[in-house]
Coordinates of C-alpha atoms and ligand atoms in Angstrom, one line a residue:
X1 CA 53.6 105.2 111.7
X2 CA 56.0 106.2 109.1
X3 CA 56.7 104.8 105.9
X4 CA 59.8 103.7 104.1
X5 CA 60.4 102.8 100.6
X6 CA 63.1 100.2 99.8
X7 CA 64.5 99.0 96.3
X8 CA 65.6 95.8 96.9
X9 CA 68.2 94.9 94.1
X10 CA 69.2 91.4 95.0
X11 CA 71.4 90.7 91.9
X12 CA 72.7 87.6 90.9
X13 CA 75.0 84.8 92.7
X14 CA 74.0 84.3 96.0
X15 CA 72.4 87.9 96.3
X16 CA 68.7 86.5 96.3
X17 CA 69.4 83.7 99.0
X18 CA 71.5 86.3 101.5
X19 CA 68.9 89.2 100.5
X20 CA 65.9 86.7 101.8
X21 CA 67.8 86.9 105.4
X22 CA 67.9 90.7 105.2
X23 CA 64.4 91.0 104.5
X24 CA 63.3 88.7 107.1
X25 CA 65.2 90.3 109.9
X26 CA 63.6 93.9 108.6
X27 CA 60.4 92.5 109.0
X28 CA 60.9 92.0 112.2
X29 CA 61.8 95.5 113.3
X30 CA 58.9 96.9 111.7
X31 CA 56.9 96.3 114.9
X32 CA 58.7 96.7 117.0
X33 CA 60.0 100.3 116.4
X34 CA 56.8 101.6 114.5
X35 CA 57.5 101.8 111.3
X36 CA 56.4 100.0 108.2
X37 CA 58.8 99.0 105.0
X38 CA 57.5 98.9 101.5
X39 CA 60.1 96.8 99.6
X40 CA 60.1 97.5 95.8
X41 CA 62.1 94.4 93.9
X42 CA 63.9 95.4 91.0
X43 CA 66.3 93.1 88.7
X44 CA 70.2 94.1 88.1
X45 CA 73.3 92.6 87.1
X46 CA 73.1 89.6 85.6
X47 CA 69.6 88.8 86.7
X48 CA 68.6 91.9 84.8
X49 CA 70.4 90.4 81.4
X50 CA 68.1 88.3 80.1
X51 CA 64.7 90.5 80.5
X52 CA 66.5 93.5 79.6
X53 CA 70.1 93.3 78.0
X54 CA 71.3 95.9 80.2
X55 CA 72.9 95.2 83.5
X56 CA 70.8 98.7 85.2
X57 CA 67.4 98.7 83.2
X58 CA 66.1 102.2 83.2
X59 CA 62.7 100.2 84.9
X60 CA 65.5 99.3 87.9
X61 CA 66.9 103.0 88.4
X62 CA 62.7 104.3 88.3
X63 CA 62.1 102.3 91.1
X64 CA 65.7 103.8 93.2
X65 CA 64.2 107.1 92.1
X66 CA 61.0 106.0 93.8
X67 CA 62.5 104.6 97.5
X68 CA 64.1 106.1 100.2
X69 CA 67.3 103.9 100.3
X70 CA 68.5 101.2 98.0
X71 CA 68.9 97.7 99.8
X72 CA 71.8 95.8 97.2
X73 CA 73.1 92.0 97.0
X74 CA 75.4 91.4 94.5
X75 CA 76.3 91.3 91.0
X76 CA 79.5 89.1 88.9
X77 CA 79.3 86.3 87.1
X78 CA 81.1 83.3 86.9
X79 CA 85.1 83.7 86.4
X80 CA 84.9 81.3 83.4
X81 CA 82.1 83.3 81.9
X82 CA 83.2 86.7 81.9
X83 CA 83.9 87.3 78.9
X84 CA 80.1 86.6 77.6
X85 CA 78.1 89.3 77.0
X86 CA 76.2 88.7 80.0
X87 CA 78.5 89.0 82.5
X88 CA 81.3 90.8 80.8
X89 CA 81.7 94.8 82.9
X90 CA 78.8 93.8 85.3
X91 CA 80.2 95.3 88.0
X92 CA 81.1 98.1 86.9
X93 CA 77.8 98.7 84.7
X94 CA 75.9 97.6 87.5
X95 CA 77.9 99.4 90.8
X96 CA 79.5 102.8 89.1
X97 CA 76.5 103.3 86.8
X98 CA 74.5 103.4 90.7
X99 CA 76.8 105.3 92.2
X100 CA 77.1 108.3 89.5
X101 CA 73.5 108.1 89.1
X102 CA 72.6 108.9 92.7
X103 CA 75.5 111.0 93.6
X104 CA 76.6 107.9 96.3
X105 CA 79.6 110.0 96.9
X106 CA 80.1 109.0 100.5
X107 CA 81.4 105.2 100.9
X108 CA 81.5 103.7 104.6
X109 CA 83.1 100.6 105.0
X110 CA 83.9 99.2 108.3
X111 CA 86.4 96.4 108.6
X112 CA 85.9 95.4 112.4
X113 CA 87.8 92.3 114.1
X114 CA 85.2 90.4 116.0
X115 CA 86.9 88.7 119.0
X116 CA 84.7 85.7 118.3
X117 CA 86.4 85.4 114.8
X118 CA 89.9 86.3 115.5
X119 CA 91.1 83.1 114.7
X120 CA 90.2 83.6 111.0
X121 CA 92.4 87.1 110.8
X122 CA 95.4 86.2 108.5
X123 CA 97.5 88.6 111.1
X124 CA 99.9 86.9 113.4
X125 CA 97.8 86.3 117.0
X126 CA 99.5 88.5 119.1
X127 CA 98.4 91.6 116.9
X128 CA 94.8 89.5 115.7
X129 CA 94.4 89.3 119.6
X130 CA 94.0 93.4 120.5
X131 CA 91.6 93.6 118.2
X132 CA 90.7 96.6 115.8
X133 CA 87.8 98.4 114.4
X134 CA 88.3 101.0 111.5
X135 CA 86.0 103.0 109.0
X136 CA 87.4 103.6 105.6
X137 CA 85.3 106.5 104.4
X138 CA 86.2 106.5 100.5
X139 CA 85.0 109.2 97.7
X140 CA 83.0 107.1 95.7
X141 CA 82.5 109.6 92.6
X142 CA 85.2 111.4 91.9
X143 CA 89.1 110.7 91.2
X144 CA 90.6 108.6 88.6
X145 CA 87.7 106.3 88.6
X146 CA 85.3 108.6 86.6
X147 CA 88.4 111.6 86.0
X148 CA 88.2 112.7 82.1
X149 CA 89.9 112.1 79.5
X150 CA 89.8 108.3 79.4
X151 CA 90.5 106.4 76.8
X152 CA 93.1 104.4 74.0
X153 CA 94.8 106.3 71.4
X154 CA 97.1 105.2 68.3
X155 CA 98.4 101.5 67.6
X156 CA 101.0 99.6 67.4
X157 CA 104.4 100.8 69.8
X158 CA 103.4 104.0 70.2
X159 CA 99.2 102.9 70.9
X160 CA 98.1 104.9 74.5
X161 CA 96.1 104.4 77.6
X162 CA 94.8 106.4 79.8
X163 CA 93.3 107.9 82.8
X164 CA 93.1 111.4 84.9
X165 CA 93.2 111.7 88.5
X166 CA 91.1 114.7 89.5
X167 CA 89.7 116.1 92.3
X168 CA 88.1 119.3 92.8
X169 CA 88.3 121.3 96.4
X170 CA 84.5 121.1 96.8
X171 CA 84.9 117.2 96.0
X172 CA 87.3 116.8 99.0
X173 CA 85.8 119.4 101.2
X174 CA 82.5 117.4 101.3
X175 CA 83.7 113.8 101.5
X176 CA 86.8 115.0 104.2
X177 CA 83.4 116.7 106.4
X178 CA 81.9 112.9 106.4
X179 CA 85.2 111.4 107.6
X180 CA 85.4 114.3 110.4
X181 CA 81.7 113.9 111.4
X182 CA 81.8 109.9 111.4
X183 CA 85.3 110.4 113.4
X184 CA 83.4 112.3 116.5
X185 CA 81.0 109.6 116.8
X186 CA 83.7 106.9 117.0
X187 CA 87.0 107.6 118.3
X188 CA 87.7 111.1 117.1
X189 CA 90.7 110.2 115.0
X190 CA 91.1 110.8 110.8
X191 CA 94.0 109.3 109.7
X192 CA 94.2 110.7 105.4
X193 CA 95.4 108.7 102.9
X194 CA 97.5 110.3 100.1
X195 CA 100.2 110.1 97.7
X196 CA 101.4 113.9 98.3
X197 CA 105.4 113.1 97.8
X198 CA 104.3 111.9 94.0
X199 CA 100.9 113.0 92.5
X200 CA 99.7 116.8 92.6
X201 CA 96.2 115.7 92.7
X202 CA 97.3 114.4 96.0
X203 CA 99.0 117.4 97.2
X204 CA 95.9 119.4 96.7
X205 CA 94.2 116.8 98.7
X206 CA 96.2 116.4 101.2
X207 CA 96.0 120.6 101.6
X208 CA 92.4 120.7 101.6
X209 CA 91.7 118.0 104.1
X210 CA 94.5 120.0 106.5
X211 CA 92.1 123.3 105.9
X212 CA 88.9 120.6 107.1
X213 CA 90.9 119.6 110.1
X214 CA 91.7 122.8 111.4
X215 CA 87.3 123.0 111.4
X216 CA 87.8 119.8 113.9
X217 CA 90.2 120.5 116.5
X218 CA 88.8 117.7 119.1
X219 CA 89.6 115.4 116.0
X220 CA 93.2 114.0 115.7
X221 CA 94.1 114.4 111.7
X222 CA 96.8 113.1 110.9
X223 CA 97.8 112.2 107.2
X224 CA 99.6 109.3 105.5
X225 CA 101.0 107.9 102.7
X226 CA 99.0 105.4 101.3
X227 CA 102.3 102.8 100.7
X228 CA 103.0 103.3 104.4
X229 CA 99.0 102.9 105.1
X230 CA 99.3 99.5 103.5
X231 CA 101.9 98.4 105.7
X232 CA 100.5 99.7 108.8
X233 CA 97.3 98.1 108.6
X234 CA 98.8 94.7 108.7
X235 CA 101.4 95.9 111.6
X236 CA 99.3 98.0 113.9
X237 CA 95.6 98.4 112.7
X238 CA 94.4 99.3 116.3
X239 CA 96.3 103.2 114.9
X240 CA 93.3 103.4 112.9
X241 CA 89.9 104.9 113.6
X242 CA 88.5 106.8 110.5
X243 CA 90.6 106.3 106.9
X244 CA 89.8 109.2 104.9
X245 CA 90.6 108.0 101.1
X246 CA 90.5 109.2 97.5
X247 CA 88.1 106.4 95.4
X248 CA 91.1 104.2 93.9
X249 CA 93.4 104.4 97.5
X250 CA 90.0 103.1 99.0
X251 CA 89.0 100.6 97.0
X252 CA 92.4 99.1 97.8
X253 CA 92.5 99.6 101.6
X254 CA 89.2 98.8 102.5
X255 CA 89.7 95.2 100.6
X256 CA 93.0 94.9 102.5
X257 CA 91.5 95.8 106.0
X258 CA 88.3 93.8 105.3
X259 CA 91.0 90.8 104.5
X260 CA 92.2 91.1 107.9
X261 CA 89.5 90.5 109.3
X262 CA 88.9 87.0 107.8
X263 CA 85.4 87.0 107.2
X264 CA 84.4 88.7 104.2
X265 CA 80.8 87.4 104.7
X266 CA 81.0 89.6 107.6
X267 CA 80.9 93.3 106.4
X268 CA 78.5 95.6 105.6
X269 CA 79.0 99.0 103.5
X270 CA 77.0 102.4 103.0
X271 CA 77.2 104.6 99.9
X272 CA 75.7 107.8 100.9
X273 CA 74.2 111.0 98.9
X274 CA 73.7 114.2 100.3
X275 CA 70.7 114.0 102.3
X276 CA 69.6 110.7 103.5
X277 CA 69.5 108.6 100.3
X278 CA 71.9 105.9 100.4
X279 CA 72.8 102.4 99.1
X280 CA 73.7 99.4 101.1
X281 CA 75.3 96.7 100.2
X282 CA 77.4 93.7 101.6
X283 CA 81.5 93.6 101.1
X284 CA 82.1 90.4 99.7
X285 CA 81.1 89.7 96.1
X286 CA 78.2 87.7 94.5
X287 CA 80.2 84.1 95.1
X288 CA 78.9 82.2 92.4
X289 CA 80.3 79.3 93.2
X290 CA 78.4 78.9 96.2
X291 CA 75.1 80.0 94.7
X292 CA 71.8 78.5 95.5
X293 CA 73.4 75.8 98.1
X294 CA 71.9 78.0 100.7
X295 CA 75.1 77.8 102.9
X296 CA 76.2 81.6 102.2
X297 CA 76.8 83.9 105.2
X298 CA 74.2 86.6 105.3
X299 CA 75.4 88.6 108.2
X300 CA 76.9 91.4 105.4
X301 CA 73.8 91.5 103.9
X302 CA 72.3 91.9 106.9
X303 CA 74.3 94.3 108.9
X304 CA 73.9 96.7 105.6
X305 CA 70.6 96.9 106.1
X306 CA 71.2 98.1 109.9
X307 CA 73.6 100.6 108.0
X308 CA 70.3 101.5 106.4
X309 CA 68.1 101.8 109.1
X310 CA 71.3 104.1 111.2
X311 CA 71.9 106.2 108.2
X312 CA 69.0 106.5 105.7
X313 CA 66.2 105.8 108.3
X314 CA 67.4 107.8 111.2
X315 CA 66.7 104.8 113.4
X316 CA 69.9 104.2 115.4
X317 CA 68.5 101.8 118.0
X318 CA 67.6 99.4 115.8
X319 CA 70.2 99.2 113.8
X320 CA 72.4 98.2 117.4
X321 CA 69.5 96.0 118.1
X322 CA 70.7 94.1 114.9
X323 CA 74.1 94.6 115.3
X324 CA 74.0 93.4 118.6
X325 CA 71.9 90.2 118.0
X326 CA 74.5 89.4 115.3
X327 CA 77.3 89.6 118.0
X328 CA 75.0 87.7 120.3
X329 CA 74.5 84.6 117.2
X330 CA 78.7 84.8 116.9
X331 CA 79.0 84.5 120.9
X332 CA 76.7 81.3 120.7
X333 CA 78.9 79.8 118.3
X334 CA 76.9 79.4 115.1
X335 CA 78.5 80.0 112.2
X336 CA 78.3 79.3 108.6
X337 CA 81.4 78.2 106.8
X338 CA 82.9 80.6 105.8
X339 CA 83.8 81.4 109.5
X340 CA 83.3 77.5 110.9
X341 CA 86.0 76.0 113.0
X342 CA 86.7 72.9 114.6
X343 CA 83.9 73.1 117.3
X344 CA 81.6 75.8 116.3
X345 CA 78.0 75.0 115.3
X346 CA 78.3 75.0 111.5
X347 CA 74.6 76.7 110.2
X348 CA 73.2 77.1 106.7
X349 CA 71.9 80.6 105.2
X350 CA 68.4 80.1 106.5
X351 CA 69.4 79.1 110.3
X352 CA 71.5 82.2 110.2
X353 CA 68.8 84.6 109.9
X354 CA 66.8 82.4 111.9
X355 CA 69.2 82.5 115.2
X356 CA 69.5 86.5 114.4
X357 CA 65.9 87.4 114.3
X358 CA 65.5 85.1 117.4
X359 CA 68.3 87.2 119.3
X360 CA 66.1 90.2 118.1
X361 CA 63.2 89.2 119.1
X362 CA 64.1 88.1 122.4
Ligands
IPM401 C1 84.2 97.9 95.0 C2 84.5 97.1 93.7 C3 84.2 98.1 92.5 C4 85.1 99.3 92.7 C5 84.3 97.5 91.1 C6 83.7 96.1 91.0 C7 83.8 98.4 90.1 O1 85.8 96.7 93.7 O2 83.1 98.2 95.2 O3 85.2 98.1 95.8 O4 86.3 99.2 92.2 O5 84.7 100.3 93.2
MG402 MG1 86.9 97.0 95.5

C-alpha cells in the first residue's frame, strides 16, 4: 500500500468547515483504491496570526517540505478589517509567499459550465445553454507579479511606482509545454493570451509559445489578444479549450471565466511544481461572512483534492470517481445556497459531503 503525505492548510473563514468535507471524502478513497493518506495540519493566514505573527510560519512551510502535495482552504479576513495587522496582505503573504517557495509555477484552473447549474451563468441562455468547459493554465511565478525592480520612489508630484513585466524564454517554454500537454488530454486546442501589439515582454511571449507549437502540430495554437480574450469569453466561450496566460492576464481571465459559470463554490485549482508536488486549492475566497454557519459549498474544496489525487497522486480513477459523484449529487438536485433555486433541495456544508461520499461509495 502506498503512502501519501498531505499538509492540510485549512486557513481561516470558512476554510476549516469546507476542508472537513475534503477530508472526509479522502478518507473514503483510501480503501477503496489502496492507498493510505497521512494528513499533516498546519496553521496559515489568519489562523496562523495569533500563534505566530506571521501569515506562513516557518513550522507551516516544514511541514509542505515534509508532504507530497499541499491540500489548501483559504485565507482573507474580513473587508472591514483589513487594514489590521492581522489581516492586512494575507493573501498575498500567505498565497505568493507558497507559490515562490515551492516553485508552483504551473496554475490549472478550470471554469466548466455544469448543465445542472446553467441557470446561475450571468450569460444570456442561449449562449449559457451550449455549455463550455475551459482550462486557464496561468504562469504562477514569473511576470509582473514577482518581475524586479518594484517599488516607490521620490514624493510629492513627481513621487513613482512601479513594476517590471518579465519573462524569460525558459519561463514560457516550460509553462507553454503544460498548456500543450494538458491541451492533448482535452480537446487539443491552446488558445495564448498576449498583449503583443503593445508590450515587448509580450512579443517575446507570444514568439516563444509559436516556437512550442510548432513541437505540437496535432494541437491547434492559436494566439490572442487578451482585450479581445475578454470579450470572447462572454460571446462564445465554447472557442476555448486550453488558455495559455502570463500570471497577471490569468489571474484576470480565470476570475472572469469562473464568473461565468455562476458558482464560485464550484471550482477547484492546481498549482503545480516540476515533478509531482503541487498545491490545491478551491477558487473562491475564504467568505467570511458566511463563516462557521456551516452552509458553505464544499464541492471546490473537494474537487481540488480530486485535482490532487489526478495530478500529485497519479491516481486518475479516483479523482473521476469524485468528480463524477459530484455530478451525480448536482443531477439529484441538492445544492447549497450559493447554487439553490426555486425547487432544488437546499443542503448545508455537512449534507454536501455527506450525499458525495454516498455517491462514492455506492
Ligand atoms: C488569485 C488571487 C491572488 C493572485 C492574490 C490574492 C494574491 O487573486 O489566486 O488569483 O492575484 O494571484
Ligand atoms: Mg485572482
Amino acid at each position: 500500500m502506498s503512502v501519501k503525505k498531505i499538509a492540510v492548510l485549512a486557513g481561516d473563514g470558512i476554510g476549516p468547515e469546507v476542508m472537513q468535507e475534503a477530508v472526509k471524502v479522502l478518507d473514503a478513497v483510501q480503501s477503496k483504491y489502496n492507498v493510505k493518506f497521512e494528513y499533516k495540519h498546519a496553521l496559515v493566514g489568519g489562523a496562523a496570526w495569533d500563534d505566530f505573527h506571521s501569515h506562513l510560519p516557518e513550522e507551516t512551510l516544514n511541514i509542505c517540505r515534509e508532504s507530497d502535495a499541499i491540500l489548501f482552504g483559504s485565507v482573507g479576513g474580513p473587508v472591514r478589517e483589513q487594514d489590521t495587522d492581522k489581516w492586512c496582505g494575507v493573501e498575498v503573504n500567505s498565497l505568493l509567499g507558497l507559490r515562490k517557495e515551492f516553485g508552483l509555477y504551473a496554475n490549472l484552473r478550470p471554469a466548466k459550465l455544469y448543465p445542472a447549474l446553467a441557470f446561475a451563468s450571468p450569460l444570456r441562455s442561449d449562449i449559457s445553454s451550449k455549455g463550455f468547459d475551459i482550462l486557464v493554465v496561468r504562469e504562477l511565478t514569473g511576470g509582473i507579479y514577482f518581475g524586479r525592480p518594484k517599488g516607490r520612489s521620490g514624493a510629492g508630484e513627481t513621487e513613482t511606482a512601479f513594476d517590471t513585466m518579465i519573462y524569460s524564454r525558459a519561463e514560457i517554454r516550460r509553462i507553454a509545454r503544460v498548456a500543450f500537454d494538458t491541451a492533448r488530454k482535452r480537446r487539443n486546442k491552446v488558445t495564448s493570451i498576449d498583449k503583443a501589439n503593445v508590450l515587448t515582454t509580450m512579443v517575446f511571449w507570444r514568439q516563444v509559445v509559436e516556437e512550442i507549437a510548432g513541437e505540437y502540430p496535432d494541437v491547434e495554437y492559436e494566439p490572442m489578444y487578451v482585450d479581445n480574450a475578454a470579450m470572447q469569453l462572454t460571446k462564445n466561450p465554447q472557442q476555448f479549450d486550453v488558455m495559455l496566460c502570463g500570471n497577471m492576464f490569468g489571474d484576470i481571465l480565470s476570475d472572469e471565466a469562473a464568473a461565468l459559470t455562476g458558482s464560485l463554490g464550484m471550482l477547484p485549482s492546481a498549482s503545480l511544481a516540476d515533478g509531482s508536488f503541487g498545491m490545491y486549492e478551491p477558487g473562491g475566497g475564504s467568505a467570511p461572512d458566511i463563516a462557521g454557519k456551516g452552509i458553505a459549498n464544499p464541492i471546490a474544496q473537494i474537487l481540488s483534492a480530486a485535482m490532487m489525487l489526478r495530478y500529485s497522486f497519479n491516481m486518475a480513477a479516483a479523482a473521476e470517481s469524485i468528480e463524477n459523484a459530484v455530478e451525480d449529487v448536482l443531477n439529484d438536485d441538492y445544492r447549497t445556497g450559493d447554487i439553490w433555486q426555486h425547487g432544488s433541495k437546499r443542503v448545508g456544508t455537512a449534507e454536501m459531503g455527506d450525499r458525495i461520499l454516498k455517491r462514492l461509495e455506492s
